[in-house]
JSON list of C-alpha atoms in Angstrom, two decimals:
[
{"chain": "A", "resi": 1, "resn": "MET", "atom": "CA", "xyz": [8.25, -16.14, 89.78]},
{"chain": "A", "resi": 2, "resn": "ASN", "atom": "CA", "xyz": [6.44, -19.42, 89.19]},
{"chain": "A", "resi": 3, "resn": "LYS", "atom": "CA", "xyz": [2.66, -19.21, 88.96]},
{"chain": "A", "resi": 4, "resn": "ILE", "atom": "CA", "xyz": [-0.14, -21.49, 90.15]},
{"chain": "A", "resi": 5, "resn": "TYR", "atom": "CA", "xyz": [-3.27, -21.84, 88.04]},
{"chain": "A", "resi": 6, "resn": "GLY", "atom": "CA", "xyz": [-6.49, -23.57, 89.00]},
{"chain": "A", "resi": 7, "resn": "TYR", "atom": "CA", "xyz": [-8.35, -24.89, 85.97]},
{"chain": "A", "resi": 8, "resn": "CYS", "atom": "CA", "xyz": [-12.09, -25.39, 86.47]},
{"chain": "A", "resi": 9, "resn": "ARG", "atom": "CA", "xyz": [-14.44, -26.81, 83.86]},
{"chain": "A", "resi": 10, "resn": "ILE", "atom": "CA", "xyz": [-18.12, -27.68, 83.60]},
{"chain": "A", "resi": 11, "resn": "SER", "atom": "CA", "xyz": [-19.85, -29.18, 80.58]},
{"chain": "A", "resi": 12, "resn": "THR", "atom": "CA", "xyz": [-23.52, -28.41, 81.34]},
{"chain": "A", "resi": 13, "resn": "SER", "atom": "CA", "xyz": [-25.52, -25.64, 82.98]},
{"chain": "A", "resi": 14, "resn": "LYS", "atom": "CA", "xyz": [-26.68, -28.09, 85.68]},
{"chain": "A", "resi": 15, "resn": "GLN", "atom": "CA", "xyz": [-23.15, -28.36, 87.09]},
{"chain": "A", "resi": 16, "resn": "SER", "atom": "CA", "xyz": [-21.69, -25.91, 89.58]},
{"chain": "A", "resi": 17, "resn": "ILE", "atom": "CA", "xyz": [-18.19, -24.57, 89.01]},
{"chain": "A", "resi": 18, "resn": "GLU", "atom": "CA", "xyz": [-18.11, -23.07, 92.51]},
{"chain": "A", "resi": 19, "resn": "ARG", "atom": "CA", "xyz": [-17.33, -26.43, 94.09]},
{"chain": "A", "resi": 20, "resn": "GLN", "atom": "CA", "xyz": [-14.17, -26.69, 92.01]},
{"chain": "A", "resi": 21, "resn": "HIS", "atom": "CA", "xyz": [-13.21, -23.14, 93.02]},
{"chain": "A", "resi": 22, "resn": "ARG", "atom": "CA", "xyz": [-13.58, -24.01, 96.71]},
{"chain": "A", "resi": 23, "resn": "ASN", "atom": "CA", "xyz": [-11.60, -27.22, 96.47]},
{"chain": "A", "resi": 24, "resn": "ILE", "atom": "CA", "xyz": [-8.68, -25.66, 94.60]},
{"chain": "A", "resi": 25, "resn": "LEU", "atom": "CA", "xyz": [-8.48, -22.46, 96.66]},
{"chain": "A", "resi": 26, "resn": "ALA", "atom": "CA", "xyz": [-8.65, -24.44, 99.91]},
{"chain": "A", "resi": 27, "resn": "SER", "atom": "CA", "xyz": [-5.34, -26.09, 99.01]},
{"chain": "A", "resi": 28, "resn": "TYR", "atom": "CA", "xyz": [-3.86, -23.31, 96.83]},
{"chain": "A", "resi": 29, "resn": "PRO", "atom": "CA", "xyz": [-5.21, -19.93, 98.05]},
{"chain": "A", "resi": 30, "resn": "THR", "atom": "CA", "xyz": [-3.04, -17.93, 95.61]},
{"chain": "A", "resi": 31, "resn": "ALA", "atom": "CA", "xyz": [-4.06, -19.90, 92.52]},
{"chain": "A", "resi": 32, "resn": "VAL", "atom": "CA", "xyz": [-5.25, -17.91, 89.52]},
{"chain": "A", "resi": 33, "resn": "ILE", "atom": "CA", "xyz": [-8.59, -19.49, 88.61]},
{"chain": "A", "resi": 34, "resn": "ILE", "atom": "CA", "xyz": [-9.28, -20.23, 84.95]},
{"chain": "A", "resi": 35, "resn": "ASP", "atom": "CA", "xyz": [-12.92, -21.07, 84.17]},
{"chain": "A", "resi": 36, "resn": "GLU", "atom": "CA", "xyz": [-14.22, -23.01, 81.18]},
{"chain": "A", "resi": 37, "resn": "VAL", "atom": "CA", "xyz": [-17.97, -23.54, 80.78]},
{"chain": "A", "resi": 38, "resn": "TYR", "atom": "CA", "xyz": [-20.13, -25.77, 78.59]},
{"chain": "A", "resi": 39, "resn": "THR", "atom": "CA", "xyz": [-17.23, -27.47, 76.83]},
{"chain": "A", "resi": 40, "resn": "GLY", "atom": "CA", "xyz": [-16.90, -30.67, 74.85]},
{"chain": "A", "resi": 41, "resn": "THR", "atom": "CA", "xyz": [-14.69, -33.50, 76.04]},
{"chain": "A", "resi": 42, "resn": "LYS", "atom": "CA", "xyz": [-11.84, -32.81, 73.61]},
{"chain": "A", "resi": 43, "resn": "ILE", "atom": "CA", "xyz": [-9.01, -30.49, 74.62]},
{"chain": "A", "resi": 44, "resn": "TYR", "atom": "CA", "xyz": [-8.96, -28.68, 71.27]},
{"chain": "A", "resi": 45, "resn": "GLU", "atom": "CA", "xyz": [-12.54, -27.52, 71.96]},
{"chain": "A", "resi": 46, "resn": "ARG", "atom": "CA", "xyz": [-11.52, -25.57, 75.07]},
{"chain": "A", "resi": 47, "resn": "LYS", "atom": "CA", "xyz": [-10.57, -21.98, 74.33]},
{"chain": "A", "resi": 48, "resn": "GLU", "atom": "CA", "xyz": [-9.48, -20.99, 77.84]},
{"chain": "A", "resi": 49, "resn": "PHE", "atom": "CA", "xyz": [-7.50, -24.17, 78.46]},
{"chain": "A", "resi": 50, "resn": "ASN", "atom": "CA", "xyz": [-5.58, -23.74, 75.21]},
{"chain": "A", "resi": 51, "resn": "LYS", "atom": "CA", "xyz": [-4.75, -20.16, 76.19]},
{"chain": "A", "resi": 52, "resn": "LEU", "atom": "CA", "xyz": [-3.42, -21.48, 79.51]},
{"chain": "A", "resi": 53, "resn": "LEU", "atom": "CA", "xyz": [-1.31, -24.16, 77.82]},
{"chain": "A", "resi": 54, "resn": "LYS", "atom": "CA", "xyz": [0.37, -21.49, 75.68]},
{"chain": "A", "resi": 55, "resn": "GLN", "atom": "CA", "xyz": [1.28, -19.26, 78.63]},
{"chain": "A", "resi": 56, "resn": "VAL", "atom": "CA", "xyz": [2.53, -21.72, 81.26]},
{"chain": "A", "resi": 57, "resn": "THR", "atom": "CA", "xyz": [6.29, -22.03, 81.61]},
{"chain": "A", "resi": 58, "resn": "LYS", "atom": "CA", "xyz": [8.70, -24.34, 83.39]},
{"chain": "A", "resi": 59, "resn": "GLY", "atom": "CA", "xyz": [8.03, -24.42, 87.13]},
{"chain": "A", "resi": 60, "resn": "ASP", "atom": "CA", "xyz": [4.41, -23.27, 86.85]},
{"chain": "A", "resi": 61, "resn": "THR", "atom": "CA", "xyz": [1.64, -25.41, 88.37]},
{"chain": "A", "resi": 62, "resn": "ILE", "atom": "CA", "xyz": [-1.81, -26.30, 87.05]},
{"chain": "A", "resi": 63, "resn": "VAL", "atom": "CA", "xyz": [-4.26, -27.60, 89.66]},
{"chain": "A", "resi": 64, "resn": "PHE", "atom": "CA", "xyz": [-7.34, -29.65, 88.72]},
{"chain": "A", "resi": 65, "resn": "ASP", "atom": "CA", "xyz": [-10.13, -30.75, 91.03]},
{"chain": "A", "resi": 66, "resn": "SER", "atom": "CA", "xyz": [-9.94, -34.15, 89.33]},
{"chain": "A", "resi": 67, "resn": "VAL", "atom": "CA", "xyz": [-8.35, -35.79, 86.30]},
{"chain": "A", "resi": 68, "resn": "SER", "atom": "CA", "xyz": [-11.67, -35.58, 84.43]},
{"chain": "A", "resi": 69, "resn": "ARG", "atom": "CA", "xyz": [-11.36, -31.77, 84.40]},
{"chain": "A", "resi": 70, "resn": "MET", "atom": "CA", "xyz": [-8.15, -32.12, 82.38]},
{"chain": "A", "resi": 71, "resn": "SER", "atom": "CA", "xyz": [-9.37, -34.76, 79.93]},
{"chain": "A", "resi": 72, "resn": "ARG", "atom": "CA", "xyz": [-11.98, -37.49, 79.52]},
{"chain": "A", "resi": 73, "resn": "ASP", "atom": "CA", "xyz": [-10.06, -39.04, 76.64]},
{"chain": "A", "resi": 74, "resn": "ALA", "atom": "CA", "xyz": [-7.40, -41.46, 77.90]},
{"chain": "A", "resi": 75, "resn": "GLU", "atom": "CA", "xyz": [-5.00, -41.26, 74.96]},
{"chain": "A", "resi": 76, "resn": "GLU", "atom": "CA", "xyz": [-5.31, -37.51, 74.57]},
{"chain": "A", "resi": 77, "resn": "GLY", "atom": "CA", "xyz": [-5.00, -36.92, 78.32]},
{"chain": "A", "resi": 78, "resn": "PHE", "atom": "CA", "xyz": [-1.86, -38.99, 78.81]},
{"chain": "A", "resi": 79, "resn": "LYS", "atom": "CA", "xyz": [-0.12, -37.43, 75.80]},
{"chain": "A", "resi": 80, "resn": "LEU", "atom": "CA", "xyz": [-0.77, -33.97, 77.22]},
{"chain": "A", "resi": 81, "resn": "TYR", "atom": "CA", "xyz": [0.33, -35.11, 80.68]},
{"chain": "A", "resi": 82, "resn": "GLU", "atom": "CA", "xyz": [3.67, -36.34, 79.29]},
{"chain": "A", "resi": 83, "resn": "LYS", "atom": "CA", "xyz": [4.12, -33.19, 77.20]},
{"chain": "A", "resi": 84, "resn": "LEU", "atom": "CA", "xyz": [3.57, -30.90, 80.20]},
{"chain": "A", "resi": 85, "resn": "PHE", "atom": "CA", "xyz": [5.71, -33.12, 82.45]},
{"chain": "A", "resi": 86, "resn": "ASN", "atom": "CA", "xyz": [8.61, -32.94, 80.00]},
{"chain": "A", "resi": 87, "resn": "LYS", "atom": "CA", "xyz": [8.15, -29.17, 79.79]},
{"chain": "A", "resi": 88, "resn": "GLY", "atom": "CA", "xyz": [8.59, -28.91, 83.56]},
{"chain": "A", "resi": 89, "resn": "ILE", "atom": "CA", "xyz": [4.97, -28.00, 84.36]},
{"chain": "A", "resi": 90, "resn": "GLU", "atom": "CA", "xyz": [3.67, -29.32, 87.67]},
{"chain": "A", "resi": 91, "resn": "LEU", "atom": "CA", "xyz": [0.23, -30.99, 87.48]},
{"chain": "A", "resi": 92, "resn": "VAL", "atom": "CA", "xyz": [-1.86, -31.49, 90.61]},
{"chain": "A", "resi": 93, "resn": "PHE", "atom": "CA", "xyz": [-5.07, -33.56, 90.75]},
{"chain": "A", "resi": 94, "resn": "LEU", "atom": "CA", "xyz": [-6.79, -33.05, 94.09]},
{"chain": "A", "resi": 95, "resn": "LYS", "atom": "CA", "xyz": [-8.86, -36.24, 93.89]},
{"chain": "A", "resi": 96, "resn": "GLU", "atom": "CA", "xyz": [-6.10, -38.41, 92.36]},
{"chain": "A", "resi": 97, "resn": "GLN", "atom": "CA", "xyz": [-2.94, -37.22, 94.04]},
{"chain": "A", "resi": 98, "resn": "HIS", "atom": "CA", "xyz": [-1.18, -40.49, 93.32]},
{"chain": "A", "resi": 99, "resn": "ILE", "atom": "CA", "xyz": [-0.75, -39.32, 89.70]},
{"chain": "A", "resi": 100, "resn": "ASN", "atom": "CA", "xyz": [0.50, -35.79, 90.42]},
{"chain": "A", "resi": 101, "resn": "THR", "atom": "CA", "xyz": [3.62, -35.03, 88.40]},
{"chain": "A", "resi": 102, "resn": "ALA", "atom": "CA", "xyz": [5.58, -34.74, 91.66]},
{"chain": "A", "resi": 103, "resn": "THR", "atom": "CA", "xyz": [4.68, -38.36, 92.44]},
{"chain": "A", "resi": 104, "resn": "TYR", "atom": "CA", "xyz": [5.55, -39.46, 88.91]},
{"chain": "A", "resi": 105, "resn": "LYS", "atom": "CA", "xyz": [8.86, -37.60, 89.04]},
{"chain": "A", "resi": 106, "resn": "LYS", "atom": "CA", "xyz": [9.72, -39.29, 92.33]},
{"chain": "A", "resi": 107, "resn": "ALA", "atom": "CA", "xyz": [9.06, -42.70, 90.79]},
{"chain": "A", "resi": 108, "resn": "LEU", "atom": "CA", "xyz": [11.33, -41.85, 87.87]},
{"chain": "A", "resi": 109, "resn": "THR", "atom": "CA", "xyz": [14.22, -40.48, 89.95]},
{"chain": "A", "resi": 110, "resn": "ASN", "atom": "CA", "xyz": [14.17, -42.73, 93.01]},
{"chain": "A", "resi": 111, "resn": "ASN", "atom": "CA", "xyz": [15.89, -45.57, 91.23]},
{"chain": "A", "resi": 112, "resn": "ILE", "atom": "CA", "xyz": [17.38, -48.39, 93.24]},
{"chain": "A", "resi": 113, "resn": "LYS", "atom": "CA", "xyz": [21.15, -47.79, 93.25]},
{"chain": "A", "resi": 114, "resn": "LEU", "atom": "CA", "xyz": [23.22, -50.23, 91.28]},
{"chain": "A", "resi": 115, "resn": "THR", "atom": "CA", "xyz": [25.88, -52.25, 93.10]},
{"chain": "A", "resi": 116, "resn": "GLY", "atom": "CA", "xyz": [28.45, -52.87, 90.39]},
{"chain": "A", "resi": 117, "resn": "THR", "atom": "CA", "xyz": [27.87, -56.61, 90.67]},
{"chain": "A", "resi": 118, "resn": "ALA", "atom": "CA", "xyz": [26.01, -59.22, 88.66]},
{"chain": "A", "resi": 119, "resn": "VAL", "atom": "CA", "xyz": [22.81, -58.40, 90.56]},
{"chain": "A", "resi": 120, "resn": "ASP", "atom": "CA", "xyz": [22.64, -55.05, 88.70]},
{"chain": "A", "resi": 121, "resn": "SER", "atom": "CA", "xyz": [20.81, -56.67, 85.79]},
{"chain": "A", "resi": 122, "resn": "ILE", "atom": "CA", "xyz": [18.01, -57.53, 88.20]},
{"chain": "A", "resi": 123, "resn": "LEU", "atom": "CA", "xyz": [18.02, -54.05, 89.77]},
{"chain": "A", "resi": 124, "resn": "LYS", "atom": "CA", "xyz": [17.77, -52.41, 86.35]},
{"chain": "A", "resi": 125, "resn": "GLY", "atom": "CA", "xyz": [14.72, -54.55, 85.68]},
{"chain": "A", "resi": 126, "resn": "VAL", "atom": "CA", "xyz": [13.16, -53.46, 88.98]},
{"chain": "A", "resi": 127, "resn": "ASN", "atom": "CA", "xyz": [13.80, -49.78, 88.16]},
{"chain": "A", "resi": 128, "resn": "GLU", "atom": "CA", "xyz": [12.19, -50.13, 84.74]},
{"chain": "A", "resi": 129, "resn": "TYR", "atom": "CA", "xyz": [9.23, -51.91, 86.32]},
{"chain": "A", "resi": 130, "resn": "LEU", "atom": "CA", "xyz": [8.71, -49.11, 88.86]},
{"chain": "A", "resi": 131, "resn": "MET", "atom": "CA", "xyz": [8.72, -46.49, 86.10]},
{"chain": "A", "resi": 132, "resn": "GLU", "atom": "CA", "xyz": [6.24, -48.47, 84.01]},
{"chain": "A", "resi": 133, "resn": "LEU", "atom": "CA", "xyz": [4.05, -48.98, 87.07]},
{"chain": "A", "resi": 134, "resn": "ALA", "atom": "CA", "xyz": [3.90, -45.23, 87.68]},
{"chain": "A", "resi": 135, "resn": "LYS", "atom": "CA", "xyz": [3.03, -44.65, 84.03]},
{"chain": "A", "resi": 136, "resn": "GLU", "atom": "CA", "xyz": [0.33, -47.30, 84.18]},
{"chain": "A", "resi": 137, "resn": "GLN", "atom": "CA", "xyz": [-1.33, -45.64, 87.18]},
{"chain": "A", "resi": 138, "resn": "ILE", "atom": "CA", "xyz": [-1.63, -42.38, 85.22]},
{"chain": "A", "resi": 139, "resn": "ILE", "atom": "CA", "xyz": [-3.12, -44.15, 82.21]},
{"chain": "A", "resi": 140, "resn": "ILE", "atom": "CA", "xyz": [-5.62, -45.99, 84.44]},
{"chain": "A", "resi": 141, "resn": "ALA", "atom": "CA", "xyz": [-6.82, -42.67, 85.89]},
{"chain": "A", "resi": 142, "resn": "PHE", "atom": "CA", "xyz": [-7.45, -41.22, 82.42]},
{"chain": "A", "resi": 143, "resn": "ASN", "atom": "CA", "xyz": [-9.09, -44.46, 81.29]},
{"chain": "A", "resi": 144, "resn": "GLN", "atom": "CA", "xyz": [-11.51, -44.27, 84.22]},
{"chain": "A", "resi": 145, "resn": "SER", "atom": "CA", "xyz": [-12.37, -40.69, 83.29]},
{"chain": "A", "resi": 146, "resn": "GLU", "atom": "CA", "xyz": [-13.07, -41.75, 79.69]},
{"chain": "A", "resi": 147, "resn": "LYS", "atom": "CA", "xyz": [-15.15, -44.71, 80.89]},
{"chain": "A", "resi": 148, "resn": "GLU", "atom": "CA", "xyz": [-17.44, -42.39, 82.86]},
{"chain": "A", "resi": 149, "resn": "VAL", "atom": "CA", "xyz": [-18.34, -40.54, 79.65]},
{"chain": "A", "resi": 150, "resn": "LYS", "atom": "CA", "xyz": [-18.96, -43.77, 77.73]},
{"chain": "A", "resi": 151, "resn": "ASP", "atom": "CA", "xyz": [-21.12, -45.13, 80.55]},
{"chain": "A", "resi": 152, "resn": "LEU", "atom": "CA", "xyz": [-23.21, -41.95, 80.53]},
{"chain": "A", "resi": 153, "resn": "HIS", "atom": "CA", "xyz": [-23.77, -42.22, 76.77]},
{"chain": "A", "resi": 154, "resn": "GLN", "atom": "CA", "xyz": [-24.69, -45.88, 77.16]},
{"chain": "A", "resi": 155, "resn": "ARG", "atom": "CA", "xyz": [-27.23, -45.13, 79.91]},
{"chain": "A", "resi": 156, "resn": "THR", "atom": "CA", "xyz": [-28.77, -42.44, 77.71]},
{"chain": "A", "resi": 157, "resn": "LYS", "atom": "CA", "xyz": [-29.11, -44.85, 74.78]},
{"chain": "A", "resi": 158, "resn": "GLU", "atom": "CA", "xyz": [-30.60, -47.52, 77.03]},
{"chain": "A", "resi": 159, "resn": "GLY", "atom": "CA", "xyz": [-33.09, -44.99, 78.38]},
{"chain": "A", "resi": 160, "resn": "ILE", "atom": "CA", "xyz": [-34.12, -44.07, 74.85]},
{"chain": "A", "resi": 161, "resn": "GLU", "atom": "CA", "xyz": [-34.54, -47.71, 73.89]},
{"chain": "A", "resi": 162, "resn": "THR", "atom": "CA", "xyz": [-36.61, -48.37, 77.02]},
{"chain": "A", "resi": 163, "resn": "ALA", "atom": "CA", "xyz": [-38.81, -45.41, 76.15]},
{"chain": "A", "resi": 164, "resn": "ARG", "atom": "CA", "xyz": [-39.35, -46.78, 72.65]},
{"chain": "A", "resi": 165, "resn": "LEU", "atom": "CA", "xyz": [-40.24, -50.23, 73.98]},
{"chain": "A", "resi": 166, "resn": "ASN", "atom": "CA", "xyz": [-42.74, -48.63, 76.35]},
{"chain": "A", "resi": 167, "resn": "GLY", "atom": "CA", "xyz": [-44.38, -46.83, 73.46]},
{"chain": "A", "resi": 168, "resn": "LYS", "atom": "CA", "xyz": [-43.15, -43.36, 74.38]},
{"chain": "A", "resi": 169, "resn": "GLN", "atom": "CA", "xyz": [-42.61, -40.93, 71.55]},
{"chain": "A", "resi": 170, "resn": "ILE", "atom": "CA", "xyz": [-39.23, -39.39, 70.80]},
{"chain": "A", "resi": 171, "resn": "GLY", "atom": "CA", "xyz": [-39.30, -35.70, 70.06]},
{"chain": "A", "resi": 172, "resn": "GLN", "atom": "CA", "xyz": [-42.45, -33.64, 69.72]},
{"chain": "A", "resi": 173, "resn": "LYS", "atom": "CA", "xyz": [-45.63, -35.14, 71.15]},
{"chain": "A", "resi": 174, "resn": "GLN", "atom": "CA", "xyz": [-48.88, -35.11, 69.23]},
{"chain": "A", "resi": 175, "resn": "GLY", "atom": "CA", "xyz": [-50.88, -31.96, 69.96]},
{"chain": "A", "resi": 176, "resn": "VAL", "atom": "CA", "xyz": [-47.98, -30.20, 71.73]},
{"chain": "A", "resi": 177, "resn": "LYS", "atom": "CA", "xyz": [-46.77, -27.06, 70.01]},
{"chain": "A", "resi": 178, "resn": "LEU", "atom": "CA", "xyz": [-43.27, -25.74, 70.47]},
{"chain": "A", "resi": 179, "resn": "THR", "atom": "CA", "xyz": [-42.48, -22.05, 70.29]},
{"chain": "A", "resi": 180, "resn": "THR", "atom": "CA", "xyz": [-41.44, -21.91, 66.65]},
{"chain": "A", "resi": 181, "resn": "LYS", "atom": "CA", "xyz": [-41.28, -24.09, 63.58]},
{"chain": "A", "resi": 182, "resn": "LYS", "atom": "CA", "xyz": [-37.51, -23.66, 63.69]},
{"chain": "A", "resi": 183, "resn": "SER", "atom": "CA", "xyz": [-37.27, -25.15, 67.17]},
{"chain": "A", "resi": 184, "resn": "ILE", "atom": "CA", "xyz": [-39.32, -28.17, 66.06]},
{"chain": "A", "resi": 185, "resn": "ASN", "atom": "CA", "xyz": [-37.09, -28.77, 63.07]},
{"chain": "A", "resi": 186, "resn": "THR", "atom": "CA", "xyz": [-33.94, -28.22, 65.12]},
{"chain": "A", "resi": 187, "resn": "LYS", "atom": "CA", "xyz": [-34.99, -30.79, 67.70]},
{"chain": "A", "resi": 188, "resn": "GLN", "atom": "CA", "xyz": [-35.67, -33.27, 64.93]},
{"chain": "A", "resi": 189, "resn": "ASP", "atom": "CA", "xyz": [-32.15, -32.64, 63.62]},
{"chain": "A", "resi": 190, "resn": "ILE", "atom": "CA", "xyz": [-30.70, -33.25, 67.09]},
{"chain": "A", "resi": 191, "resn": "ILE", "atom": "CA", "xyz": [-32.52, -36.58, 67.25]},
{"chain": "A", "resi": 192, "resn": "LYS", "atom": "CA", "xyz": [-31.31, -37.46, 63.78]},
{"chain": "A", "resi": 193, "resn": "TYR", "atom": "CA", "xyz": [-27.63, -36.56, 64.19]},
{"chain": "A", "resi": 194, "resn": "SER", "atom": "CA", "xyz": [-26.74, -36.82, 67.91]},
{"chain": "A", "resi": 195, "resn": "LYS", "atom": "CA", "xyz": [-25.11, -40.09, 68.98]},
{"chain": "A", "resi": 196, "resn": "ASP", "atom": "CA", "xyz": [-27.17, -39.88, 72.18]},
{"chain": "A", "resi": 197, "resn": "PHE", "atom": "CA", "xyz": [-30.29, -40.40, 70.07]},
{"chain": "A", "resi": 198, "resn": "GLN", "atom": "CA", "xyz": [-30.35, -41.86, 66.55]},
{"chain": "A", "resi": 199, "resn": "GLY", "atom": "CA", "xyz": [-27.18, -40.42, 65.02]},
{"chain": "A", "resi": 200, "resn": "THR", "atom": "CA", "xyz": [-23.41, -40.77, 65.27]},
{"chain": "A", "resi": 201, "resn": "LEU", "atom": "CA", "xyz": [-22.17, -37.21, 65.84]},
{"chain": "A", "resi": 202, "resn": "LYS", "atom": "CA", "xyz": [-20.77, -35.68, 69.03]},
{"chain": "A", "resi": 203, "resn": "ASP", "atom": "CA", "xyz": [-22.45, -32.68, 70.68]},
{"chain": "A", "resi": 204, "resn": "ILE", "atom": "CA", "xyz": [-19.94, -30.16, 69.35]},
{"chain": "A", "resi": 205, "resn": "GLU", "atom": "CA", "xyz": [-20.40, -31.54, 65.82]},
{"chain": "A", "resi": 206, "resn": "VAL", "atom": "CA", "xyz": [-24.20, -31.35, 66.01]},
{"chain": "A", "resi": 207, "resn": "MET", "atom": "CA", "xyz": [-24.03, -27.76, 67.29]},
{"chain": "A", "resi": 208, "resn": "LYS", "atom": "CA", "xyz": [-21.97, -26.74, 64.29]},
{"chain": "A", "resi": 209, "resn": "LEU", "atom": "CA", "xyz": [-24.15, -28.69, 61.87]},
{"chain": "A", "resi": 210, "resn": "VAL", "atom": "CA", "xyz": [-27.47, -27.21, 63.01]},
{"chain": "A", "resi": 211, "resn": "GLY", "atom": "CA", "xyz": [-26.05, -23.79, 63.87]},
{"chain": "A", "resi": 212, "resn": "LEU", "atom": "CA", "xyz": [-27.03, -23.65, 67.54]},
{"chain": "A", "resi": 213, "resn": "ALA", "atom": "CA", "xyz": [-25.41, -21.82, 70.44]},
{"chain": "A", "resi": 214, "resn": "ARG", "atom": "CA", "xyz": [-24.22, -24.16, 73.18]},
{"chain": "A", "resi": 215, "resn": "ASN", "atom": "CA", "xyz": [-26.79, -23.10, 75.77]},
{"chain": "A", "resi": 216, "resn": "THR", "atom": "CA", "xyz": [-29.70, -23.46, 73.33]},
{"chain": "A", "resi": 217, "resn": "TYR", "atom": "CA", "xyz": [-28.44, -26.83, 72.14]},
{"chain": "A", "resi": 218, "resn": "TYR", "atom": "CA", "xyz": [-28.29, -28.29, 75.64]},
{"chain": "A", "resi": 219, "resn": "LYS", "atom": "CA", "xyz": [-31.68, -26.76, 76.48]},
{"chain": "A", "resi": 220, "resn": "TYR", "atom": "CA", "xyz": [-33.27, -28.55, 73.51]},
{"chain": "A", "resi": 221, "resn": "LYS", "atom": "CA", "xyz": [-31.45, -31.76, 74.37]},
{"chain": "A", "resi": 222, "resn": "ARG", "atom": "CA", "xyz": [-32.71, -31.70, 77.98]},
{"chain": "A", "resi": 223, "resn": "GLU", "atom": "CA", "xyz": [-36.25, -31.10, 76.75]},
{"chain": "A", "resi": 224, "resn": "LEU", "atom": "CA", "xyz": [-35.99, -34.10, 74.43]},
{"chain": "A", "resi": 225, "resn": "VAL", "atom": "CA", "xyz": [-34.81, -36.33, 77.26]},
{"chain": "A", "resi": 226, "resn": "GLN", "atom": "CA", "xyz": [-37.63, -35.07, 79.51]},
{"chain": "A", "resi": 227, "resn": "GLU", "atom": "CA", "xyz": [-40.15, -35.89, 76.79]},
{"chain": "A", "resi": 228, "resn": "LEU", "atom": "CA", "xyz": [-38.72, -39.41, 76.61]},
{"chain": "A", "resi": 229, "resn": "GLU", "atom": "CA", "xyz": [-39.08, -39.80, 80.34]},
{"chain": "A", "resi": 230, "resn": "GLY", "atom": "CA", "xyz": [-42.68, -38.66, 80.14]},
{"chain": "A", "resi": 231, "resn": "LYS", "atom": "CA", "xyz": [-42.15, -35.46, 82.12]}
]
């Protein structure tokens, strides 16, 4: 019997996964919910999602609240989409239903019938165009998801630069003591290495480098941003 899975993902503690549960179960009440919390943007970083990818079989369905829950990397997301499509896995995106695999499959199979006349060369071109158009719509959706992440990083960098120009201090303020010397040094490392501050590394890379648990890392990062904003 084919199974339906609802994949829900949040990347920070400030997000609520319950909304995704409600949306998926409203449309697919029998879906088995798979939760992933505090993940990076890359698929290989998601333990629960990779488990799911190994167990789904032809005819199974994976439901996402939106395309961003599957991937925020356009190239990576489309490659996985094609791989699952070719494997016979149904993909459903509640907020972008125009790129569901069922819609894509329809575009691929509903070819305009050839007539056996000279006009067939034109009809073949139309069929190829329709298939490429469907593919392009999927790529656009993943590109938009990736753009949202880049825009967020850019706004963070601009906020940091604005804080600098306004004379606000990054990191620990003079006369303010943090709990431990370790936390002070760790925050300085986050500033140094994170691409959202002065560095070039992604969150998951900084976590590994400084040896922090995910929750602690994001706690320190929020505190640094609050200090920049003068809170």
